[in-house]
Amino acid sequence: MITVRGISKYFGETAALSDVSFSIRKGEIVALLGANGAGKTTLLRIISGLLTPSSGCVFIDETDIADNRVEVLQKIGYIAENSPLYDYMSVYEFMNFVAGMRQLSASTFSQRMEELIREFDLSNVINRKIGELSKGFRHRVSIAAGVIHNPEILIMDEPAEGLDPNQKYALINFIKSYARHGIILLSTHIMEDVEASATRILLLNEGKLVKDTTPTRLKHLLPEQDISAAFRSLTTTSGGRKVESLY
Amino acid sequence: MNPFISLFRKEFYALITGGIGFFVLFIYIVISYGLTFYAGNFFSINNKRLYSFFIFQPEVLSLLLPALSMHLWTDESKRGTQDFLLSLPVKYSTLVLAKYSAVYVYGAIMLLSTLPLPLVESYWIRTDNTVLILSYVSVLLVMGIFIAIGSVVSALSSNFILTYIGSFFLIRLLMGLNPTLLVNKIVEKFQGQISMILDFKTIYNSLIMGQAGLNSILYYVSGIVLLLWLNIVIIAHKKD
């Protein structure tokens, strides 16, 4: 369970997040929505222990991440935007490295590798250098590394960015199946992905949590029953204006 | 597997496969042997302590080690993998020490490449082996402090050139630092002792001349510990 209590984050004078609170239970697929600059990535980075909040705290199963970062991070898999990886390593070397950093035993690593190779169809690229892989395969490797330790919580920053429709479809299936034994928290601004996968939506606007709802309820917020229109009605551009015309 | 070993292996592997490791090793061998034989008058002075080799080592290492240490954190920032690394359940101190150790061990291997010098020397003349061993230890200590400086600077920048120049500049500053001048007017009484405690060149020269005291070794070790602590603090707070 993730519990976020009164998180605020300031970068200098600028408030990236203001008093954000919510909790997420096992089995939920939560989509963090918001326009660019709304604070989605900042929030994900705070929950992943990559940023320290200016005030407030994050609990993972009753443990404050500020008090015990290492223990909490064992329960989290974090997949950053654009899949930054070590290009000079082969896929196997990279997975072996991640397993070592997460202190998996050799037998657990072998077993997980078999499962992940099957699940992400990595058998043909397992010995290839990551730098030689296509964007789709890099993405798969990134997710496989993020779940190698079977984390209870999977945090994904813009996971569908740059994927083709087939890859998106596979990703959504993976997210749905993974959520059966954990929590998925993802940030996105692609509404069709939200409708297809999320069970809950947290809508951020200018660093504030403005809506905690379900995709269905958000869709029915306006008479036209369009989730994108609802999104636009609740959010503003980074300049603080409602979106009427940007061009 | 242990996270320290995993990260150490990754860093060491990156040094070798990236090409920079071999390049630096090659340059190190050429410059070290060249300076020893030509500028150091290897054949014309009584070289039982291999003075003509050791006297140039800080200069050579100040030029080359920043090229190795600049990859430690700058590379992670540049690739965008620093977030990935910091999202793993590993203490910051383990991350810093594993990366630092990988470059340190590579530096020690570089130093091993100079072993033919004392071996050849001992064939011709009776060498002072105790001082030779102490001198090698001194070079290792100098390496330690230079790599620690490089590691700190690399944690502050995502630009390789800036990291190299910054590390080189700080190392040269340390080498040229003459605290005697700084404290001369303040505490004239203790001038001599402070110079001995803090002057890089005085301490290094005393070590390779076989006049080492515990305070000389403490100078390097405390410098390394202090810099690595600073490195850990930077990594832990850089994200904020």
Short mmCIF file of C-alpha atoms in Angstrom, two decimals, chain B residues 38-177:
data_model
loop_
_atom_site.label_atom_id
_atom_site.label_comp_id
_atom_site.label_asym_id
_atom_site.label_seq_id
_atom_site.Cartn_x
_atom_site.Cartn_y
_atom_site.Cartn_z
CA TYR B 38 64.99 10.83 -20.32
CA ALA B 39 63.89 13.63 -17.99
CA GLY B 40 64.70 11.58 -14.90
CA ASN B 41 68.27 10.63 -15.93
CA PHE B 42 67.61 7.00 -15.13
CA PHE B 43 71.08 5.83 -16.15
CA SER B 44 73.15 8.69 -14.81
CA ILE B 45 72.08 9.05 -11.17
CA ASN B 46 72.32 6.68 -8.27
CA ASN B 47 68.81 5.37 -8.58
CA LYS B 48 68.57 2.78 -5.85
CA ARG B 49 65.20 4.28 -4.78
CA LEU B 50 64.00 4.74 -8.37
CA TYR B 51 63.67 8.44 -7.64
CA SER B 52 63.70 9.29 -11.33
CA PHE B 53 60.46 7.35 -11.74
CA PHE B 54 58.55 8.25 -8.59
CA ILE B 55 59.30 11.98 -8.67
CA PHE B 56 57.17 12.42 -11.82
CA GLN B 57 54.23 10.24 -10.79
CA PRO B 58 51.99 12.95 -9.27
CA GLU B 59 52.39 15.04 -12.44
CA VAL B 60 51.57 12.11 -14.72
CA LEU B 61 48.64 10.92 -12.61
CA SER B 62 47.18 14.42 -12.29
CA LEU B 63 46.91 14.44 -16.08
CA LEU B 64 45.55 10.93 -16.61
CA LEU B 65 43.41 9.93 -13.65
CA PRO B 66 40.74 12.60 -14.25
CA ALA B 67 40.18 10.92 -17.64
CA LEU B 68 39.22 7.73 -15.79
CA SER B 69 37.32 9.22 -12.87
CA MET B 70 35.28 11.59 -15.04
CA HIS B 71 33.19 8.60 -16.13
CA LEU B 72 32.10 7.65 -12.64
CA TRP B 73 29.02 9.85 -12.23
CA THR B 74 29.15 12.12 -15.27
CA ASP B 75 28.47 9.12 -17.49
CA GLU B 76 25.39 8.19 -15.44
CA SER B 77 24.04 11.74 -15.67
CA LYS B 78 24.70 11.90 -19.39
CA ARG B 79 23.04 8.55 -20.13
CA GLY B 80 20.12 9.30 -17.81
CA THR B 81 20.86 6.12 -15.85
CA GLN B 82 21.56 7.91 -12.57
CA ASP B 83 17.86 7.75 -11.62
CA PHE B 84 17.82 4.04 -12.39
CA LEU B 85 20.87 3.49 -10.22
CA LEU B 86 19.53 5.56 -7.34
CA SER B 87 16.16 3.79 -7.50
CA LEU B 88 17.86 0.51 -6.58
CA PRO B 89 17.81 -0.58 -2.93
CA VAL B 90 21.48 0.14 -2.33
CA LYS B 91 23.06 2.56 0.13
CA TYR B 92 24.59 5.69 -1.37
CA SER B 93 27.88 4.82 0.33
CA THR B 94 27.96 1.44 -1.43
CA LEU B 95 27.36 3.10 -4.80
CA VAL B 96 30.14 5.63 -4.27
CA LEU B 97 32.64 3.13 -2.89
CA ALA B 98 32.00 0.51 -5.58
CA LYS B 99 32.49 3.02 -8.38
CA TYR B 100 35.53 4.54 -6.72
CA SER B 101 37.11 1.14 -6.09
CA ALA B 102 36.74 0.11 -9.73
CA VAL B 103 38.82 3.08 -10.91
CA TYR B 104 41.24 2.62 -8.02
CA VAL B 105 41.88 -1.02 -8.91
CA TYR B 106 42.36 -0.05 -12.55
CA GLY B 107 44.86 2.59 -11.40
CA ALA B 108 46.69 -0.07 -9.40
CA ILE B 109 46.88 -2.22 -12.54
CA MET B 110 48.35 0.75 -14.39
CA LEU B 111 50.97 1.01 -11.68
CA LEU B 112 51.74 -2.69 -12.02
CA SER B 113 52.77 -2.01 -15.60
CA THR B 114 55.79 -0.12 -14.23
CA LEU B 115 57.12 -3.13 -12.27
CA PRO B 116 59.76 -3.87 -14.94
CA LEU B 117 61.51 -0.67 -13.80
CA PRO B 118 62.45 -1.82 -10.28
CA LEU B 119 63.11 -5.33 -11.59
CA VAL B 120 65.60 -4.07 -14.18
CA GLU B 121 67.07 -1.66 -11.65
CA SER B 122 67.60 -4.38 -9.05
CA TYR B 123 69.49 -6.41 -11.69
CA TRP B 124 72.08 -3.66 -12.08
CA ILE B 125 72.39 -2.16 -8.62
CA ARG B 126 71.48 -2.97 -5.06
CA THR B 127 68.10 -1.29 -4.62
CA ASP B 128 66.57 -0.09 -1.39
CA ASN B 129 63.54 -2.39 -1.54
CA THR B 130 61.84 -1.08 1.60
CA VAL B 131 61.82 2.44 0.19
CA LEU B 132 60.72 1.12 -3.20
CA ILE B 133 57.72 -0.61 -1.63
CA LEU B 134 56.90 2.48 0.41
CA SER B 135 57.16 4.59 -2.74
CA TYR B 136 54.72 2.34 -4.57
CA VAL B 137 52.36 2.63 -1.61
CA SER B 138 52.78 6.42 -1.80
CA VAL B 139 51.80 6.43 -5.46
CA LEU B 140 48.75 4.32 -4.59
CA LEU B 141 47.79 6.85 -1.92
CA VAL B 142 48.24 9.71 -4.38
CA MET B 143 46.05 7.82 -6.85
CA GLY B 144 43.44 7.39 -4.14
CA ILE B 145 43.18 11.07 -3.40
CA PHE B 146 43.22 12.08 -7.09
CA ILE B 147 40.48 9.59 -7.98
CA ALA B 148 38.42 10.75 -5.00
CA ILE B 149 38.69 14.35 -6.24
CA GLY B 150 37.66 13.18 -9.72
CA SER B 151 34.72 11.26 -8.30
CA VAL B 152 33.44 14.29 -6.37
CA VAL B 153 33.71 16.53 -9.43
CA SER B 154 32.04 13.94 -11.68
CA ALA B 155 29.06 13.87 -9.30
CA LEU B 156 28.59 17.59 -9.89
CA SER B 157 28.57 17.70 -13.68
CA SER B 158 27.06 15.94 -16.67
CA ASN B 159 29.69 17.29 -19.05
CA PHE B 160 32.84 15.21 -19.56
CA ILE B 161 35.05 18.13 -20.54
CA LEU B 162 34.00 20.22 -17.56
CA THR B 163 34.50 17.22 -15.26
CA TYR B 164 37.99 16.57 -16.62
CA ILE B 165 39.05 20.21 -16.40
CA GLY B 166 37.48 20.64 -12.96
CA SER B 167 39.18 17.51 -11.59
CA PHE B 168 42.53 18.43 -13.13
CA PHE B 169 42.30 21.97 -11.76
CA LEU B 170 41.46 20.82 -8.22
CA ILE B 171 44.22 18.20 -8.25
CA ARG B 172 46.76 20.78 -9.40
CA LEU B 173 45.48 23.14 -6.73
CA LEU B 174 46.05 20.47 -4.10
CA MET B 175 49.52 19.76 -5.47
CA GLY B 176 50.45 23.41 -5.55
CA LEU B 177 48.88 24.27 -2.24
#
